[in-house]
Structures are given as structure tokens and as C-alpha cells.
PDB file of C-alpha atoms and ligand atoms in Angstrom:
ATOM      1  CA  MET S1209     325.666 145.790 144.678  1.00  0.00           C
ATOM      2  CA  LYS S1210     323.263 148.374 142.643  1.00  0.00           C
ATOM      3  CA  SER S1211     319.853 147.008 141.473  1.00  0.00           C
ATOM      4  CA  GLU S1212     319.057 147.459 137.897  1.00  0.00           C
ATOM      5  CA  LEU S1213     315.698 148.492 138.191  1.00  0.00           C
ATOM      6  CA  LEU S1214     314.694 150.853 141.287  1.00  0.00           C
ATOM      7  CA  VAL S1215     311.304 150.162 142.964  1.00  0.00           C
ATOM      8  CA  ASP S1216     309.976 153.000 144.712  1.00  0.00           C
ATOM      9  CA  ARG S1217     306.761 152.282 146.549  1.00  0.00           C
ATOM     10  CA  ARG S1218     304.279 155.205 146.906  1.00  0.00           C
ATOM     11  CA  ASP S1219     301.204 155.680 148.690  1.00  0.00           C
ATOM     12  CA  GLY S1220     298.821 153.649 146.143  1.00  0.00           C
ATOM     13  CA  TRP S1221     301.319 153.464 143.411  1.00  0.00           C
ATOM     14  CA  ILE S1222     304.738 152.476 142.075  1.00  0.00           C
ATOM     15  CA  VAL S1223     307.796 153.985 140.327  1.00  0.00           C
ATOM     16  CA  LEU S1224     309.893 151.790 138.531  1.00  0.00           C
ATOM     17  CA  THR S1225     313.194 152.972 137.097  1.00  0.00           C
ATOM     18  CA  LEU S1226     315.576 151.319 134.701  1.00  0.00           C
ATOM     19  CA  ASN S1227     318.905 151.791 136.254  1.00  0.00           C
ATOM     20  CA  ARG S1228     321.941 150.554 133.580  1.00  0.00           C
ATOM     21  CA  PRO S1229     322.773 154.361 132.907  1.00  0.00           C
ATOM     22  CA  GLU S1230     326.240 153.076 131.496  1.00  0.00           C
ATOM     23  CA  ARG S1231     324.396 151.079 129.205  1.00  0.00           C
ATOM     24  CA  LEU S1232     321.659 153.737 128.471  1.00  0.00           C
ATOM     25  CA  ASN S1233     319.392 151.556 130.565  1.00  0.00           C
ATOM     26  CA  ALA S1234     319.335 148.770 127.714  1.00  0.00           C
ATOM     27  CA  LEU S1235     317.619 145.670 128.757  1.00  0.00           C
ATOM     28  CA  ASN S1236     319.224 142.196 129.813  1.00  0.00           C
ATOM     29  CA  GLU S1237     317.929 139.242 130.820  1.00  0.00           C
ATOM     30  CA  ASP S1238     318.162 140.328 134.747  1.00  0.00           C
ATOM     31  CA  LEU S1239     316.802 143.594 134.054  1.00  0.00           C
ATOM     32  CA  HIS S1240     314.004 142.147 132.218  1.00  0.00           C
ATOM     33  CA  ARG S1241     313.244 139.463 134.950  1.00  0.00           C
ATOM     34  CA  LEU S1242     313.248 142.398 137.503  1.00  0.00           C
ATOM     35  CA  LEU S1243     310.494 144.224 135.430  1.00  0.00           C
ATOM     36  CA  ALA S1244     308.465 141.319 135.523  1.00  0.00           C
ATOM     37  CA  GLY S1245     308.660 140.881 138.903  1.00  0.00           C
ATOM     38  CA  ALA S1246     307.725 144.351 139.837  1.00  0.00           C
ATOM     39  CA  LEU S1247     304.695 144.805 137.332  1.00  0.00           C
ATOM     40  CA  GLU S1248     303.442 141.277 138.786  1.00  0.00           C
ATOM     41  CA  GLU S1249     304.037 143.157 142.247  1.00  0.00           C
ATOM     42  CA  ALA S1250     301.924 146.285 140.596  1.00  0.00           C
ATOM     43  CA  ALA S1251     299.306 143.820 139.606  1.00  0.00           C
ATOM     44  CA  ASN S1252     297.956 143.821 143.328  1.00  0.00           C
ATOM     45  CA  GLU S1253     295.029 145.670 144.442  1.00  0.00           C
ATOM     46  CA  ARG S1254     296.870 148.382 146.673  1.00  0.00           C
ATOM     47  CA  CYS S1255     298.884 149.612 143.303  1.00  0.00           C
ATOM     48  CA  ARG S1256     296.472 151.835 141.512  1.00  0.00           C
ATOM     49  CA  ALA S1257     299.223 153.336 139.179  1.00  0.00           C
ATOM     50  CA  VAL S1258     302.421 152.770 137.920  1.00  0.00           C
ATOM     51  CA  LEU S1259     305.364 155.318 136.538  1.00  0.00           C
ATOM     52  CA  LEU S1260     307.953 153.962 134.445  1.00  0.00           C
ATOM     53  CA  THR S1261     311.195 155.920 133.926  1.00  0.00           C
ATOM     54  CA  GLY S1262     314.954 155.349 133.361  1.00  0.00           C
ATOM     55  CA  THR S1263     318.285 157.179 135.191  1.00  0.00           C
ATOM     56  CA  GLY S1264     320.657 159.112 133.488  1.00  0.00           C
ATOM     57  CA  ARG S1265     320.328 160.631 130.209  1.00  0.00           C
ATOM     58  CA  ALA S1266     318.495 157.775 128.558  1.00  0.00           C
ATOM     59  CA  PHE S1267     314.891 156.052 129.214  1.00  0.00           C
ATOM     60  CA  CYS S1268     316.184 152.664 127.333  1.00  0.00           C
ATOM     61  CA  ALA S1269     318.347 152.054 124.689  1.00  0.00           C
ATOM     62  CA  GLY S1270     316.648 148.409 123.889  1.00  0.00           C
ATOM     63  CA  GLU S1271     318.104 145.133 123.777  1.00  0.00           C
ATOM     64  CA  ASP S1272     321.495 145.344 125.334  1.00  0.00           C
ATOM     65  CA  LEU S1273     323.872 144.790 122.472  1.00  0.00           C
ATOM     66  CA  VAL S1274     327.051 144.180 124.015  1.00  0.00           C
ATOM     67  CA  ASP S1275     325.817 141.396 125.903  1.00  0.00           C
ATOM     68  CA  LEU S1276     324.350 139.871 122.680  1.00  0.00           C
ATOM     69  CA  ALA S1277     327.486 140.448 120.752  1.00  0.00           C
ATOM     70  CA  ASP S1278     328.979 136.820 120.030  1.00  0.00           C
ATOM     71  CA  PRO S1279     330.432 136.428 116.344  1.00  0.00           C
ATOM     72  CA  VAL S1280     330.520 132.695 116.520  1.00  0.00           C
ATOM     73  CA  ASP S1281     327.062 131.914 118.106  1.00  0.00           C
ATOM     74  CA  VAL S1282     323.867 132.389 115.659  1.00  0.00           C
ATOM     75  CA  PRO S1283     321.436 134.004 118.194  1.00  0.00           C
ATOM     76  CA  ASP S1284     317.475 132.827 118.178  1.00  0.00           C
ATOM     77  CA  LEU S1285     316.199 136.532 118.690  1.00  0.00           C
ATOM     78  CA  GLY S1286     312.841 135.178 118.357  1.00  0.00           C
ATOM     79  CA  ALA S1287     313.222 133.394 121.297  1.00  0.00           C
ATOM     80  CA  THR S1288     314.230 136.311 123.304  1.00  0.00           C
ATOM     81  CA  ILE S1289     311.168 138.273 121.801  1.00  0.00           C
ATOM     82  CA  GLU S1290     309.041 135.006 123.073  1.00  0.00           C
ATOM     83  CA  ALA S1291     310.518 135.190 126.336  1.00  0.00           C
ATOM     84  CA  TYR S1292     310.956 138.759 127.576  1.00  0.00           C
ATOM     85  CA  TYR S1293     309.820 141.579 125.077  1.00  0.00           C
ATOM     86  CA  ASN S1294     306.488 140.242 124.205  1.00  0.00           C
ATOM     87  CA  PRO S1295     305.477 139.268 127.612  1.00  0.00           C
ATOM     88  CA  LEU S1296     307.034 142.759 128.908  1.00  0.00           C
ATOM     89  CA  ILE S1297     304.448 144.683 126.251  1.00  0.00           C
ATOM     90  CA  ARG S1298     301.702 142.319 127.458  1.00  0.00           C
ATOM     91  CA  ARG S1299     302.113 143.030 130.997  1.00  0.00           C
ATOM     92  CA  ILE S1300     301.961 146.579 130.531  1.00  0.00           C
ATOM     93  CA  ARG S1301     298.796 146.497 128.224  1.00  0.00           C
ATOM     94  CA  ARG S1302     296.943 144.002 130.198  1.00  0.00           C
ATOM     95  CA  LEU S1303     297.957 145.960 133.778  1.00  0.00           C
ATOM     96  CA  ARG S1304     294.474 146.632 135.041  1.00  0.00           C
ATOM     97  CA  LYS S1305     295.542 150.265 135.815  1.00  0.00           C
ATOM     98  CA  PRO S1306     297.189 153.157 134.478  1.00  0.00           C
ATOM     99  CA  VAL S1307     301.176 152.944 133.333  1.00  0.00           C
ATOM    100  CA  VAL S1308     302.519 156.176 132.630  1.00  0.00           C
ATOM    101  CA  CYS S1309     305.862 156.901 131.002  1.00  0.00           C
ATOM    102  CA  ALA S1310     308.582 159.477 131.628  1.00  0.00           C
ATOM    103  CA  VAL S1311     310.906 159.108 128.614  1.00  0.00           C
ATOM    104  CA  ASN S1312     313.617 161.010 130.549  1.00  0.00           C
ATOM    105  CA  GLY S1313     316.116 160.959 127.630  1.00  0.00           C
ATOM    106  CA  VAL S1314     316.690 158.800 124.569  1.00  0.00           C
ATOM    107  CA  ALA S1315     314.319 155.594 124.002  1.00  0.00           C
ATOM    108  CA  ALA S1316     315.515 153.574 121.147  1.00  0.00           C
ATOM    109  CA  GLY S1317     314.927 150.168 119.412  1.00  0.00           C
ATOM    110  CA  ALA S1318     312.528 148.292 121.820  1.00  0.00           C
ATOM    111  CA  GLY S1319     312.784 150.983 124.518  1.00  0.00           C
ATOM    112  CA  ALA S1320     310.859 153.217 122.143  1.00  0.00           C
ATOM    113  CA  ASN S1321     308.271 150.674 121.992  1.00  0.00           C
ATOM    114  CA  VAL S1322     308.041 149.735 125.450  1.00  0.00           C
ATOM    115  CA  ALA S1323     307.491 153.579 125.907  1.00  0.00           C
ATOM    116  CA  LEU S1324     304.682 153.809 123.383  1.00  0.00           C
ATOM    117  CA  ALA S1325     303.073 150.492 125.356  1.00  0.00           C
ATOM    118  CA  CYS S1326     302.401 152.542 128.122  1.00  0.00           C
ATOM    119  CA  ASP S1327     299.044 154.615 128.523  1.00  0.00           C
ATOM    120  CA  ILE S1328     300.276 158.070 128.956  1.00  0.00           C
ATOM    121  CA  VAL S1329     303.672 159.233 127.452  1.00  0.00           C
ATOM    122  CA  LEU S1330     305.375 161.959 128.583  1.00  0.00           C
ATOM    123  CA  ALA S1331     308.882 163.093 127.828  1.00  0.00           C
ATOM    124  CA  ALA S1332     311.499 165.401 128.467  1.00  0.00           C
ATOM    125  CA  ARG S1333     312.576 168.553 126.042  1.00  0.00           C
ATOM    126  CA  SER S1334     315.750 166.677 125.244  1.00  0.00           C
ATOM    127  CA  ALA S1335     314.225 163.291 124.510  1.00  0.00           C
ATOM    128  CA  LYS S1336     314.048 161.309 121.369  1.00  0.00           C
ATOM    129  CA  PHE S1337     312.681 157.971 120.007  1.00  0.00           C
ATOM    130  CA  ILE S1338     314.656 156.187 117.738  1.00  0.00           C
ATOM    131  CA  GLN S1339     313.294 153.157 115.734  1.00  0.00           C
ATOM    132  CA  ALA S1340     316.854 151.866 115.688  1.00  0.00           C
ATOM    133  CA  PHE S1341     315.923 148.147 114.490  1.00  0.00           C
ATOM    134  CA  ALA S1342     316.763 148.730 110.652  1.00  0.00           C
ATOM    135  CA  LYS S1343     320.126 150.169 111.572  1.00  0.00           C
ATOM    136  CA  ILE S1344     321.181 146.785 112.715  1.00  0.00           C
ATOM    137  CA  GLY S1345     319.412 144.780 110.373  1.00  0.00           C
ATOM    138  CA  LEU S1346     316.393 144.025 112.540  1.00  0.00           C
ATOM    139  CA  VAL S1347     312.551 144.577 112.439  1.00  0.00           C
ATOM    140  CA  PRO S1348     311.008 146.918 114.804  1.00  0.00           C
ATOM    141  CA  ASP S1349     309.672 144.569 117.797  1.00  0.00           C
ATOM    142  CA  SER S1350     307.841 145.077 121.234  1.00  0.00           C
ATOM    143  CA  GLY S1351     304.774 146.426 119.655  1.00  0.00           C
ATOM    144  CA  GLY S1352     306.498 148.795 117.269  1.00  0.00           C
ATOM    145  CA  THR S1353     304.676 148.319 113.928  1.00  0.00           C
ATOM    146  CA  PHE S1354     301.018 147.955 115.702  1.00  0.00           C
ATOM    147  CA  PHE S1355     301.507 151.198 117.790  1.00  0.00           C
ATOM    148  CA  LEU S1356     303.445 153.440 115.019  1.00  0.00           C
ATOM    149  CA  PRO S1357     300.809 153.349 112.087  1.00  0.00           C
ATOM    150  CA  ARG S1358     297.960 153.568 114.693  1.00  0.00           C
ATOM    151  CA  LEU S1359     299.368 156.548 116.426  1.00  0.00           C
ATOM    152  CA  ILE S1360     300.980 158.733 113.678  1.00  0.00           C
ATOM    153  CA  GLY S1361     299.943 156.907 110.479  1.00  0.00           C
ATOM    154  CA  GLU S1362     301.365 154.900 108.036  1.00  0.00           C
ATOM    155  CA  ALA S1363     303.442 157.355 105.689  1.00  0.00           C
ATOM    156  CA  ARG S1364     305.496 158.297 109.229  1.00  0.00           C
ATOM    157  CA  ALA S1365     305.730 154.623 110.553  1.00  0.00           C
ATOM    158  CA  ARG S1366     307.222 153.616 107.721  1.00  0.00           C
ATOM    159  CA  ALA S1367     309.806 156.456 107.401  1.00  0.00           C
ATOM    160  CA  LEU S1368     310.594 156.110 111.061  1.00  0.00           C
ATOM    161  CA  ALA S1369     311.150 152.261 110.993  1.00  0.00           C
ATOM    162  CA  LEU S1370     312.875 152.155 107.596  1.00  0.00           C
ATOM    163  CA  LEU S1371     315.272 155.130 108.253  1.00  0.00           C
ATOM    164  CA  GLY S1372     315.602 154.684 111.902  1.00  0.00           C
ATOM    165  CA  GLU S1373     315.885 158.460 112.501  1.00  0.00           C
ATOM    166  CA  ALA S1374     315.771 160.125 115.543  1.00  0.00           C
ATOM    167  CA  LEU S1375     312.373 161.778 116.343  1.00  0.00           C
ATOM    168  CA  PRO S1376     312.723 164.565 118.610  1.00  0.00           C
ATOM    169  CA  ALA S1377     310.359 164.724 121.579  1.00  0.00           C
ATOM    170  CA  GLU S1378     308.456 167.803 120.397  1.00  0.00           C
ATOM    171  CA  THR S1379     307.736 166.412 116.997  1.00  0.00           C
ATOM    172  CA  ALA S1380     306.700 163.291 118.868  1.00  0.00           C
ATOM    173  CA  HIS S1381     304.074 165.200 120.376  1.00  0.00           C
ATOM    174  CA  ALA S1382     303.414 167.356 117.316  1.00  0.00           C
ATOM    175  CA  TRP S1383     302.384 164.135 115.865  1.00  0.00           C
ATOM    176  CA  GLY S1384     300.398 162.576 118.417  1.00  0.00           C
ATOM    177  CA  LEU S1385     302.688 159.818 119.310  1.00  0.00           C
ATOM    178  CA  ILE S1386     302.812 160.895 123.097  1.00  0.00           C
ATOM    179  CA  TRP S1387     300.913 163.124 125.337  1.00  0.00           C
ATOM    180  CA  LYS S1388     302.928 165.783 126.870  1.00  0.00           C
ATOM    181  CA  VAL S1389     306.366 167.334 126.534  1.00  0.00           C
ATOM    182  CA  PHE S1390     308.187 168.958 129.868  1.00  0.00           C
ATOM    183  CA  ASP S1391     311.339 170.828 130.310  1.00  0.00           C
ATOM    184  CA  ASP S1392     313.724 168.068 131.540  1.00  0.00           C
ATOM    185  CA  GLU S1393     314.171 169.227 135.032  1.00  0.00           C
ATOM    186  CA  ALA S1394     310.199 169.365 135.429  1.00  0.00           C
ATOM    187  CA  LEU S1395     309.322 165.680 133.841  1.00  0.00           C
ATOM    188  CA  LEU S1396     309.844 163.833 136.957  1.00  0.00           C
ATOM    189  CA  GLY S1397     307.887 166.020 139.253  1.00  0.00           C
ATOM    190  CA  GLU S1398     304.796 166.214 136.402  1.00  0.00           C
ATOM    191  CA  ALA S1399     304.979 162.300 135.993  1.00  0.00           C
ATOM    192  CA  GLU S1400     304.896 162.035 139.451  1.00  0.00           C
ATOM    193  CA  ALA S1401     301.831 164.261 139.954  1.00  0.00           C
ATOM    194  CA  LEU S1402     300.104 162.777 136.681  1.00  0.00           C
ATOM    195  CA  THR S1403     300.743 159.136 138.522  1.00  0.00           C
ATOM    196  CA  ALA S1404     299.420 160.236 141.809  1.00  0.00           C
ATOM    197  CA  ARG S1405     296.404 161.762 140.652  1.00  0.00           C
ATOM    198  CA  LEU S1406     295.594 158.524 138.491  1.00  0.00           C
ATOM    199  CA  ALA S1407     296.106 156.560 141.553  1.00  0.00           C
ATOM    200  CA  ALA S1408     293.235 158.069 143.032  1.00  0.00           C
ATOM    201  CA  GLY S1409     291.156 157.816 140.204  1.00  0.00           C
ATOM    202  CA  PRO S1410     288.291 155.053 139.453  1.00  0.00           C
ATOM    203  CA  THR S1411     290.710 152.088 138.912  1.00  0.00           C
ATOM    204  CA  GLN S1412     288.341 149.751 137.907  1.00  0.00           C
ATOM    205  CA  SER S1413     286.691 152.056 135.116  1.00  0.00           C
ATOM    206  CA  PHE S1414     290.307 152.987 134.208  1.00  0.00           C
ATOM    207  CA  ALA S1415     290.863 149.266 133.488  1.00  0.00           C
ATOM    208  CA  TRP S1416     287.824 148.772 131.331  1.00  0.00           C
ATOM    209  CA  ILE S1417     288.793 151.987 129.688  1.00  0.00           C
ATOM    210  CA  LYS S1418     292.027 150.245 128.559  1.00  0.00           C
ATOM    211  CA  ASP S1419     289.901 146.913 127.413  1.00  0.00           C
ATOM    212  CA  ALA S1420     287.648 149.202 125.468  1.00  0.00           C
ATOM    213  CA  LEU S1421     290.475 150.941 123.514  1.00  0.00           C
ATOM    214  CA  GLN S1422     292.527 147.920 123.258  1.00  0.00           C
ATOM    215  CA  ALA S1423     289.741 146.219 121.689  1.00  0.00           C
ATOM    216  CA  SER S1424     289.007 148.933 119.373  1.00  0.00           C
ATOM    217  CA  SER S1425     291.523 148.461 116.874  1.00  0.00           C
ATOM    218  CA  GLY S1426     290.051 144.949 115.874  1.00  0.00           C
ATOM    219  CA  ASN S1427     286.186 146.044 116.122  1.00  0.00           C
ATOM    220  CA  ASP S1428     283.755 147.537 113.813  1.00  0.00           C
ATOM    221  CA  LEU S1429     281.493 150.154 115.185  1.00  0.00           C
ATOM    222  CA  ASP S1430     278.824 147.722 116.188  1.00  0.00           C
ATOM    223  CA  THR S1431     280.953 145.594 117.830  1.00  0.00           C
ATOM    224  CA  GLN S1432     282.276 148.357 119.870  1.00  0.00           C
ATOM    225  CA  LEU S1433     279.228 149.804 120.739  1.00  0.00           C
ATOM    226  CA  ASP S1434     278.223 146.591 121.917  1.00  0.00           C
ATOM    227  CA  LEU S1435     281.357 146.464 124.298  1.00  0.00           C
ATOM    228  CA  GLU S1436     280.895 150.291 125.582  1.00  0.00           C
ATOM    229  CA  ARG S1437     277.156 149.024 126.462  1.00  0.00           C
ATOM    230  CA  ASP S1438     278.218 146.141 128.208  1.00  0.00           C
ATOM    231  CA  LEU S1439     281.488 147.724 130.396  1.00  0.00           C
ATOM    232  CA  GLN S1440     279.252 150.632 130.970  1.00  0.00           C
ATOM    233  CA  ARG S1441     276.699 148.479 132.918  1.00  0.00           C
ATOM    234  CA  LEU S1442     279.482 146.974 134.700  1.00  0.00           C
ATOM    235  CA  ALA S1443     280.916 150.556 135.541  1.00  0.00           C
ATOM    236  CA  GLY S1444     277.263 151.719 136.667  1.00  0.00           C
ATOM    237  CA  ARG S1445     277.308 148.970 139.335  1.00  0.00           C
ATOM    238  CA  THR S1446     280.699 150.524 140.912  1.00  0.00           C
ATOM    239  CA  SER S1447     280.755 152.473 144.137  1.00  0.00           C
ATOM    240  CA  ASP S1448     283.000 154.879 142.428  1.00  0.00           C
ATOM    241  CA  TYR S1449     280.147 155.510 139.909  1.00  0.00           C
ATOM    242  CA  ARG S1450     277.863 156.306 142.895  1.00  0.00           C
ATOM    243  CA  GLU S1451     280.541 158.597 144.468  1.00  0.00           C
ATOM    244  CA  GLY S1452     281.313 160.210 141.224  1.00  0.00           C
ATOM    245  CA  VAL S1453     277.789 161.240 140.667  1.00  0.00           C
ATOM    246  CA  ARG S1454     277.505 162.441 144.726  1.00  0.00           C
ATOM    247  CA  ALA S1455     280.851 164.734 144.395  1.00  0.00           C
ATOM    248  CA  PHE S1456     279.412 166.050 141.238  1.00  0.00           C
ATOM    249  CA  LEU S1457     276.180 167.116 142.649  1.00  0.00           C
ATOM    250  CA  GLU S1458     277.642 168.202 146.000  1.00  0.00           C
ATOM    251  CA  LYS S1459     280.487 170.074 144.256  1.00  0.00           C
ATOM    252  CA  ARG S1460     283.288 168.463 145.699  1.00  0.00           C
ATOM    253  CA  PRO S1461     286.356 166.549 144.667  1.00  0.00           C
ATOM    254  CA  ALA S1462     285.351 162.330 144.179  1.00  0.00           C
ATOM    255  CA  ASN S1463     286.964 160.223 146.737  1.00  0.00           C
ATOM    256  CA  PHE S1464     287.483 156.929 144.533  1.00  0.00           C
ATOM    257  CA  THR S1465     288.266 153.489 145.916  1.00  0.00           C
ATOM    258  CA  GLY S1466     288.940 151.878 142.759  1.00  0.00           C
ATOM    259  CA  GLN S1467     287.035 148.579 143.629  1.00  0.00           C
ATOM    260  CA  ALA S1468     285.159 147.041 141.183  1.00  0.00           C
ATOM    261  CA  SER S1469     281.952 146.488 142.682  1.00  0.00           C
ATOM    262  CA  ARG S1470     279.627 148.487 145.505  1.00  0.00           C
TER     263      ARG S1470
HETATM  264  O1  T3D X 865     316.881 139.634 121.328  1.00  0.00           O
HETATM  265  C1  T3D X 865     316.878 140.366 120.706  1.00  0.00           C
HETATM  266  O2  T3D X 865     318.113 141.225 120.298  1.00  0.00           O
HETATM  267  C2  T3D X 865     316.165 141.103 119.750  1.00  0.00           C
HETATM  268  C3  T3D X 865     315.427 142.377 120.401  1.00  0.00           C
HETATM  269  C4  T3D X 865     315.804 143.476 120.059  1.00  0.00           C
HETATM  270  C5  T3D X 865     315.081 144.616 120.500  1.00  0.00           C
HETATM  271  C6  T3D X 865     315.855 145.879 120.303  1.00  0.00           C
HETATM  272  O3  T3D X 865     315.637 146.701 120.840  1.00  0.00           O
HETATM  273  S1  T3D X 865     317.039 145.872 118.984  1.00  0.00           S
HETATM  274  C7  T3D X 865     317.791 147.448 118.974  1.00  0.00           C
HETATM  275  C8  T3D X 865     318.834 147.632 119.970  1.00  0.00           C
HETATM  276  N1  T3D X 865     319.309 149.182 120.351  1.00  0.00           N
HETATM  277  C9  T3D X 865     319.578 149.879 119.394  1.00  0.00           C
HETATM  278  O4  T3D X 865     319.996 149.639 118.104  1.00  0.00           O
HETATM  279  C10 T3D X 865     320.339 151.186 119.772  1.00  0.00           C
HETATM  280  C11 T3D X 865     321.563 151.267 120.148  1.00  0.00           C
HETATM  281  N2  T3D X 865     322.506 152.610 120.501  1.00  0.00           N
HETATM  282  C12 T3D X 865     322.303 153.517 119.835  1.00  0.00           C
HETATM  283  O5  T3D X 865     322.283 153.654 118.799  1.00  0.00           O
HETATM  284  C13 T3D X 865     322.765 154.987 120.611  1.00  0.00           C
HETATM  285  O6  T3D X 865     323.721 154.290 121.528  1.00  0.00           O
HETATM  286  C14 T3D X 865     321.938 155.791 121.120  1.00  0.00           C
HETATM  287  C15 T3D X 865     321.402 156.554 119.618  1.00  0.00           C
HETATM  288  C16 T3D X 865     320.718 155.284 121.868  1.00  0.00           C
HETATM  289  C17 T3D X 865     322.364 157.078 121.967  1.00  0.00           C
HETATM  290  O7  T3D X 865     323.639 157.515 121.086  1.00  0.00           O
HETATM  291  P1  T3D X 865     324.780 158.454 121.741  1.00  0.00           P
HETATM  292  O8  T3D X 865     325.727 158.829 121.087  1.00  0.00           O
HETATM  293  O9  T3D X 865     324.155 159.163 122.511  1.00  0.00           O
HETATM  294  O10 T3D X 865     325.555 157.459 123.100  1.00  0.00           O
HETATM  295  P2  T3D X 865     326.686 156.351 122.855  1.00  0.00           P
HETATM  296  O11 T3D X 865     327.556 156.890 122.862  1.00  0.00           O
HETATM  297  O12 T3D X 865     326.223 155.350 121.388  1.00  0.00           O
HETATM  298  O13 T3D X 865     326.005 155.263 123.977  1.00  0.00           O
HETATM  299  C18 T3D X 865     326.631 155.532 125.394  1.00  0.00           C
HETATM  300  C19 T3D X 865     327.002 154.286 126.058  1.00  0.00           C
HETATM  301  O14 T3D X 865     325.730 153.319 125.899  1.00  0.00           O
HETATM  302  C20 T3D X 865     327.711 153.411 125.174  1.00  0.00           C
HETATM  303  O15 T3D X 865     328.871 152.529 125.883  1.00  0.00           O
HETATM  304  P3  T3D X 865     330.376 153.202 126.014  1.00  0.00           P
HETATM  305  O16 T3D X 865     330.987 153.188 124.760  1.00  0.00           O
HETATM  306  O17 T3D X 865     330.402 154.626 126.877  1.00  0.00           O
HETATM  307  O18 T3D X 865     331.243 152.138 127.008  1.00  0.00           O
HETATM  308  C21 T3D X 865     327.052 152.572 124.312  1.00  0.00           C
HETATM  309  O19 T3D X 865     327.837 151.377 123.819  1.00  0.00           O
HETATM  310  C22 T3D X 865     326.161 151.947 125.428  1.00  0.00           C
HETATM  311  N3  T3D X 865     325.219 151.639 124.702  1.00  0.00           N
HETATM  312  C23 T3D X 865     323.992 152.411 124.094  1.00  0.00           C
HETATM  313  N4  T3D X 865     323.084 151.463 123.750  1.00  0.00           N
HETATM  314  C24 T3D X 865     323.517 150.309 124.199  1.00  0.00           C
HETATM  315  C25 T3D X 865     324.354 150.372 124.547  1.00  0.00           C
HETATM  316  N5  T3D X 865     324.827 149.383 125.337  1.00  0.00           N
HETATM  317  C26 T3D X 865     324.424 148.273 124.873  1.00  0.00           C
HETATM  318  N6  T3D X 865     323.376 147.933 124.477  1.00  0.00           N
HETATM  319  C27 T3D X 865     322.695 149.198 123.776  1.00  0.00           C
HETATM  320  N7  T3D X 865     321.660 149.192 123.264  1.00  0.00           N
END
């Protein structure tokens, strides 16, 4: 039986590929459980970066609406969010290493917002982002109402959420929703190269960068300055900092280990 999540372990990083192409990689409970397990595994020290992508012509079409459809039963969607979507977004955001998302095709509903939760989002030129929720009478979830206004501003966030229109990758890039767009056939290679590069980086400092950026949306400037001071104090005690400076002075690439202490 085919696995609905492909896990490809590389040297210091991991590729997670959503693999339900016949349903545009829509998320069901099994896929959620597989993803949760793989992200737990990615938390170990040997893994220093994660690449998330999908097979076929979609990245992810959000919740599996076919599995959900039951005209008699009134589902508690809040329970699904609590059990699966919120933990997924928290796992991605709290992972102590960079998570790259290669949006290989359409990303709709929660699929779009899972992508936006990742640290660096790349997209194929043919990809599109759809806040599909209102089209079926729902509300954006998986962090959509948090990420969208912060990334692209209120006006665009409101229109996308209310209208559910498809946003082409090029526009998403022009608006600052994602990092870069590549030709479809180049996307995976570019995403792999970027993830490998991050996996060879100062992993502990990346974790603190994630912490600082995450905290900034709720902090005032004074609090954020204090946090930066505290994190820099920790970063200054790592062997990667010493190696980074030494490599700079010796005019050679740094050889980072990603460790937290000297
Ligand atoms: O617990 C909870 O439910 C709460 C959580 C909610 C989170 C959410 O994500 S809610 C939003 C759910 N997602 C959507 O509303 C998107 C639904 N899909 C679409 O709107 C369209 O499929 C797309 C715009 C993504 C792509 O359109 P198109 O024309 O390129 O493809 P298509 O023909 O619609 O889909 C191709 C196949 O994928 C088709 O199957 P078939 O007819 O060939 O057998 C279609 O049914 C299937 N598919 C697409 N999206 C889903 C799906 N199957 C199950 N679930 C889907 N979400």
C-alpha cells in the first residue's frame, strides 16, 4: 500500500512529501498522524532542516472534504482543528530548525496556511494560493487570520479571506506572501538546494531567530530589544559563533555544527 506521506531522509535534513495526488493531497486523519510523527522525528538533533512539498499537481487542497461529507452527522470541526490542524501549525512554528515549503501546485484552505506557517515558502510559477474556506461556509484556520494580515496587510487579507479567489504565485511573491517563485521544473531542485544549505547552517542560531521573529508580533520595541539582547548573549556562547568569526577572518566558508553550546 502506498504511503500518504513520503519521508526522504537526507544528510542532515528531511523531505516530507504529501502523497495523495488523487485528492490533491487533501489532509485526512491518517495523513495528519503521519505528518505529526515525521515532524516529531525531525525534532531530533541530527535533522537540521525540513522540506515540505506535495506530489502531483497540487501542494495541498486543505481538509479532505470527501472523507468529511456526511449529510446526517453534524461534525464538530473545532475538534478536528484542536486535534490536528493547530498542533500541526504549532509543530512547524516551534520546530528548532528551518522549515522550507515548496508549493508545487495549488494550495487551498488549510493547505495554503500550512505553507504560510513554514519559514521560507517557495512556489512553482503555476501554483496558486486559495483561502477557500468562505466558499464552503467556513472561516480561515491553521493560522490564516494570523499570517495573512501580517504578511500582506489588512486590505489584501480581508479580500482574500472573504472572496476565496485564487492568488497566482507571481502575485503572492509580489505582495510579499512568499519568498521566491521558480519555473515548475526548477522548483524542487531549488528547494532541495536551499534546504541543504540551511541544514549546514548555525541551527541553534536559526532556532533563536525563529523565536525572536515569532515573539515580535506580540512585543513592543523595548521588549523586543531586551529579547534580542538575551538571545545574542546565548548565540555569542556557541561554537558556531566562534567558527563563524574565525571563518570570516580566514576568508573561508564556515563549518557550522548547529550545537547550542561550545
Ligand atoms: O475539520 C475541518 O474540516 C475543519 C478544517 C478545515 C480546513 C480546510 O482546509 S477547509 C477548506 C477545504 N478545501 C477546499 O475547500 C478546497 C476544495 N478544492 C477546490 O476548491 C479545488 O479542488 C481546487 C481549487 C483546490 C483545485 O481545483 P481543480 O479544478 O484544479 O481540481 P478539482 O477537479 O476540483 O479536484 C481534482 C480532484 O481532487 C477531484 O476529485 P475527482 O473528481 O477527480 O475524483 C476533487 O474532488 C479532489 N479534491 C480537491 N480538493 C479536495 C478534493 N478531495 C477531497 N478534499 C479536498 N479538499
